[in-house]
Amino acid sequence: APGDPLRHIAWRLSAKSDELLVKEFEKVVNCDVTIALNLDPAIHVGAPEASTWESARDAALALVAQQLELGNSLELAVNGSIIERGAGKDRSLLIGKAIADVDVTGAEAPKDAPHPLRLCEGRLVPGMALFYIAPFHERDRREAALRLKAFAAR
C-alpha cells in the first residue's frame, strides 16, 4: 500500500508474485489486568528476607512492571484495599508504594480485611486477566478456590 515503509516489503515473496507484498504485523492488544495479592501475615512463613511474603511481593512487582511495559491497564487488590485501574509509570510507582507499605509483621494489619479476591468481585468482566499471588496455605487455598470457581461460573 502506498506509504508503507520499504523495510516491511517481503522481497522474496514479491519477486515470485510480480507485485510488492507487504509484511503484516500482529496488532498489540492491550487488556485490563487485576492482580490480587494476598499478603495476610497469617498465611506467610519465613524470615523477612527469605519469607513467602517477600517472594509474593517480588512476584507482584515483576508482574506489575511486565504488564505496564506491555501497555496493559492494571489494578491491584491487596490487604483490604484496591488501587484503581490505570496505566503508565505513575501507576507503577503507586502500586509499588502500596505493596511496600504493607506491614509484614501483621501488627498493623486490618483485623477483618476482606480476602483480595473478595475485593475483585463485581470488578471482573470477560476478557480481563486476573493474577492471584499467595503462598500455598491450606486455609487460603480453600477460600481462593471457591472464589475463583465463582468468577468462572459468571
XYZ file of C-alpha atoms in Angstrom:
154
model
C 0.000 0.000 0.000
C 1.278 3.500 -0.681
C 3.114 4.875 2.320
C 4.251 1.514 3.731
C 7.922 1.559 4.773
C 10.299 -0.227 2.381
C 11.632 -2.361 5.215
C 8.184 -4.002 5.513
C 8.234 -5.322 1.946
C 8.538 -9.118 1.709
C 11.166 -9.041 -1.048
C 11.431 -12.796 -1.740
C 7.667 -13.286 -1.974
C 7.330 -10.114 -4.031
C 9.878 -11.413 -6.560
C 7.815 -14.582 -7.054
C 4.465 -12.839 -7.476
C 5.270 -9.833 -9.746
C 3.770 -7.423 -7.205
C 5.020 -5.867 -3.991
C 3.801 -7.731 -0.920
C 3.986 -6.047 2.473
C 4.506 -7.938 5.721
C 1.583 -7.588 8.086
C 2.379 -7.389 11.751
C 0.190 -8.535 14.591
C -1.520 -5.672 16.321
C -0.824 -5.259 20.016
C -3.985 -5.859 22.013
C -3.971 -4.358 25.452
C -6.095 -5.799 28.201
C -7.218 -4.955 31.678
C -5.271 -6.822 34.342
C -6.116 -7.296 38.012
C -3.532 -8.527 40.492
C -4.967 -9.932 43.716
C -2.070 -10.097 46.169
C -2.649 -11.862 49.469
C -0.139 -10.539 51.998
C -2.110 -11.683 55.052
C 0.616 -12.331 57.678
C -1.335 -15.328 58.997
C -0.572 -17.370 55.866
C 3.040 -16.335 55.266
C 6.116 -18.007 56.748
C 9.866 -17.454 56.920
C 12.339 -14.776 57.956
C 11.661 -11.352 56.392
C 14.438 -11.604 53.770
C 13.521 -15.163 52.722
C 9.825 -15.280 53.504
C 6.875 -16.231 51.377
C 5.754 -12.610 51.865
C 8.951 -11.362 50.221
C 8.566 -13.838 47.335
C 4.935 -12.804 46.765
C 5.900 -9.132 46.865
C 8.725 -9.668 44.339
C 6.461 -11.672 42.026
C 3.801 -8.944 42.142
C 6.308 -6.165 41.441
C 7.760 -8.099 38.488
C 4.267 -8.724 37.132
C 3.364 -5.035 37.518
C 6.488 -3.991 35.582
C 5.815 -6.548 32.823
C 2.133 -5.702 32.380
C 2.693 -1.944 32.351
C 5.544 -2.394 29.852
C 3.062 -4.236 27.607
C 0.744 -1.226 27.876
C -1.920 -3.015 29.880
C -4.189 -1.261 32.335
C -3.581 -2.508 35.871
C -5.496 -2.731 39.147
C -4.229 -4.132 42.466
C -6.203 -5.690 45.319
C -4.075 -6.072 48.450
C -4.785 -6.315 52.190
C -8.243 -4.801 52.174
C -7.731 -2.078 49.592
C -7.920 -1.548 45.840
C -5.566 0.552 43.758
C -7.834 1.642 40.914
C -7.163 0.648 37.323
C -4.697 2.713 35.311
C -1.552 2.539 33.185
C 1.822 4.226 32.877
C 4.823 4.965 35.051
C 2.757 6.772 37.691
C 0.677 3.596 38.133
C 3.869 1.582 38.661
C 5.028 3.950 41.396
C 1.603 3.986 43.085
C 1.301 0.185 43.087
C 4.930 -0.277 44.175
C 4.361 2.046 47.128
C 1.127 0.254 48.084
C 2.934 -3.098 48.107
C 5.937 -1.736 50.015
C 3.690 -0.125 52.649
C 2.063 -3.432 53.642
C 3.033 -4.355 57.205
C 4.742 -7.742 57.034
C 4.645 -8.245 60.806
C 0.875 -8.116 60.951
C 0.982 -5.607 63.827
C -0.888 -3.006 61.776
C -2.819 -5.364 59.508
C -6.559 -4.711 59.399
C -8.167 -7.401 61.548
C -11.125 -8.055 59.244
C -9.552 -7.159 55.906
C -11.507 -8.842 53.114
C -9.776 -11.505 51.059
C -8.183 -9.880 47.964
C -10.358 -11.995 45.670
C -13.469 -10.774 47.506
C -12.378 -7.224 46.669
C -12.369 -8.208 42.986
C -15.970 -9.410 42.981
C -18.068 -7.299 40.655
C -14.965 -5.724 39.108
C -14.024 -8.542 36.734
C -15.551 -8.820 33.278
C -14.957 -11.310 30.455
C -11.683 -10.654 28.677
C -9.856 -9.365 31.743
C -6.837 -11.133 33.196
C -6.655 -11.987 36.898
C -3.420 -12.960 38.646
C -3.737 -14.273 42.189
C -0.495 -14.283 44.173
C -0.302 -16.004 47.570
C 1.679 -18.756 49.264
C 0.233 -22.232 49.209
C -1.607 -22.390 52.524
C -4.499 -24.757 53.133
C -6.813 -22.150 54.668
C -6.255 -19.690 51.833
C -6.333 -22.397 49.159
C -9.910 -23.343 50.063
C -11.229 -19.772 50.054
C -9.349 -18.869 46.861
C -10.648 -21.972 45.075
C -14.258 -21.105 45.988
C -13.910 -17.505 44.819
C -12.141 -18.439 41.577
C -14.855 -21.007 40.796
C -17.488 -18.320 41.382
C -15.685 -16.000 38.918
C -15.519 -18.770 36.315
C -19.233 -19.507 36.675
C -20.194 -15.990 35.606
